[in-house]
């Protein structure tokens, strides 16, 4: 029979998850309090929260917020990351932390409306940053236009070179 404290925990987590578009489930077994603090500090700049929640309570909150596809991932010692403004940066921070701490594992997540397993999240973490991707896109869009302008300017450049050459020849010949 649920008590008032657990009902409050579920309702509070449900409210926090409603304002979050991204949720990642992790395994924290064997981590120390200092490791928890360093992980929270790593995701805090991106607006992320890291919370250890009882699996049953998390499943109830997932059911209330539409993250039902993550319910089966809440097995064993699990914690959740949520409320981030930049999901890709949070995922990068999680995997970077996981490389430094063998005890920490990412189980699954729901990011950008898609449920992803560990392998998919790792692929997302390996992508370049948003700024690098935008710069690459702009460079690739700009390349054909630069080539087109160069081709259009070539006849004028050739005409100008021919006129300069003709002017030099006329200056060299005495009349």
XYZ file of C-alpha atoms in Angstrom:
175
model
C 0.000 0.000 0.000
C 1.559 3.303 -1.053
C 2.144 5.883 1.605
C 1.986 9.680 1.344
C 5.770 10.089 1.051
C 5.981 7.797 -1.950
C 2.988 9.482 -3.564
C 4.719 12.843 -3.100
C 7.939 11.489 -4.621
C 6.077 10.129 -7.645
C 4.128 13.348 -8.170
C 7.273 15.501 -7.828
C 9.243 13.324 -10.264
C 6.282 13.259 -12.650
C 6.169 17.077 -12.682
C 9.912 17.288 -13.324
C 9.728 14.705 -16.127
C 6.816 16.532 -17.784
C 9.110 19.515 -18.347
C 11.875 17.293 -19.705
C 12.081 16.185 -23.316
C 15.029 13.865 -22.704
C 15.532 11.059 -20.159
C 18.504 8.702 -19.857
C 18.597 5.646 -17.583
C 21.963 4.690 -16.065
C 23.470 2.059 -13.785
C 25.301 3.506 -10.795
C 26.210 0.370 -8.839
C 29.407 0.807 -6.845
C 29.791 4.561 -7.303
C 30.921 6.730 -4.415
C 29.370 9.997 -3.259
C 32.296 11.936 -4.774
C 31.695 10.270 -8.132
C 28.003 11.212 -7.940
C 28.969 14.798 -7.229
C 31.421 14.946 -10.142
C 28.811 13.464 -12.503
C 26.208 15.986 -11.392
C 28.755 18.773 -11.857
C 29.512 17.515 -15.386
C 25.873 17.676 -16.535
C 24.772 20.742 -14.554
C 26.023 23.290 -17.164
C 23.648 21.707 -19.686
C 20.653 21.867 -17.345
C 20.723 18.163 -16.523
C 19.703 16.558 -13.245
C 20.900 13.171 -11.994
C 18.658 11.409 -9.537
C 18.620 7.973 -7.938
C 14.998 6.857 -7.723
C 13.427 3.590 -6.660
C 12.642 1.593 -9.770
C 8.980 1.154 -8.919
C 8.498 4.878 -8.339
C 10.352 5.747 -11.543
C 8.181 3.327 -13.507
C 5.054 5.014 -12.145
C 6.411 8.427 -13.133
C 7.367 7.137 -16.583
C 3.844 5.804 -17.006
C 2.377 9.203 -16.064
C 4.633 11.160 -18.436
C 4.717 8.999 -21.551
C 8.200 7.537 -21.104
C 6.683 4.042 -20.859
C 9.271 2.604 -23.252
C 11.940 3.113 -20.545
C 10.049 1.184 -17.848
C 11.681 -2.137 -18.726
C 15.163 -0.543 -18.423
C 14.584 0.192 -14.724
C 16.106 -3.050 -13.427
C 18.803 -3.250 -10.798
C 20.437 -0.127 -9.372
C 19.209 2.589 -11.723
C 19.310 6.357 -11.805
C 17.927 8.822 -14.324
C 19.248 11.917 -16.051
C 16.620 14.428 -17.175
C 15.698 18.102 -17.737
C 18.571 18.982 -20.001
C 18.555 21.838 -22.455
C 21.194 20.210 -24.661
C 20.677 16.441 -24.832
C 23.678 15.732 -27.046
C 26.063 17.530 -24.656
C 24.597 15.663 -21.690
C 25.041 12.348 -23.478
C 28.642 13.264 -24.342
C 29.255 14.141 -20.678
C 27.726 10.839 -19.526
C 29.901 8.729 -21.826
C 33.003 10.767 -20.967
C 32.267 10.138 -17.290
C 31.714 6.439 -18.075
C 35.157 6.235 -19.704
C 36.728 7.556 -16.496
C 34.574 5.435 -14.140
C 34.139 1.767 -14.984
C 31.261 1.388 -12.524
C 29.020 3.824 -14.383
C 27.036 2.545 -17.388
C 24.414 4.118 -19.628
C 21.507 1.707 -20.134
C 19.104 3.475 -22.500
C 17.373 6.759 -23.077
C 14.670 8.709 -24.804
C 16.151 11.670 -26.651
C 14.643 13.799 -29.383
C 11.487 11.674 -29.160
C 13.319 8.452 -29.992
C 14.040 5.564 -27.633
C 17.694 4.613 -27.948
C 19.814 1.815 -26.544
C 23.386 2.179 -25.299
C 24.882 1.647 -28.752
C 22.727 4.362 -30.338
C 23.437 6.794 -27.515
C 27.179 6.115 -27.871
C 26.948 6.868 -31.604
C 25.180 10.127 -30.743
C 27.896 10.994 -28.218
C 30.575 10.449 -30.863
C 29.044 13.023 -33.204
C 30.736 16.424 -33.432
C 29.209 19.328 -31.557
C 26.326 21.349 -32.982
C 28.606 24.261 -33.840
C 31.004 22.016 -35.786
C 28.118 20.399 -37.677
C 26.657 23.809 -38.591
C 30.061 25.076 -39.759
C 30.522 21.964 -41.895
C 27.066 22.370 -43.401
C 27.670 26.025 -44.240
C 31.060 25.232 -45.793
C 29.519 22.543 -47.968
C 26.674 24.827 -49.007
C 29.111 27.637 -49.761
C 31.479 25.485 -51.886
C 29.291 25.141 -55.009
C 28.388 28.845 -54.903
C 32.056 29.814 -54.722
C 32.835 27.586 -57.689
C 29.917 29.075 -59.651
C 31.086 32.643 -59.018
C 34.621 31.668 -60.043
C 33.333 30.215 -63.328
C 31.275 33.354 -64.009
C 34.276 35.602 -63.347
C 36.675 33.632 -65.571
C 35.669 35.259 -68.922
C 36.066 38.712 -67.392
C 39.431 37.759 -65.906
C 40.590 36.416 -69.277
C 39.420 39.567 -71.072
C 41.185 41.749 -68.515
C 44.414 39.727 -68.874
C 44.233 40.006 -72.666
C 43.704 43.783 -72.519
C 46.634 44.221 -70.107
C 48.836 42.138 -72.393
C 47.778 44.172 -75.438
C 48.453 47.432 -73.598
C 51.971 46.267 -72.681
C 52.699 45.329 -76.291
C 51.552 48.725 -77.533
C 53.740 50.501 -74.966
C 56.806 48.471 -75.965
C 56.533 49.110 -79.745
C 57.704 52.500 -80.893
C 55.339 54.130 -83.320
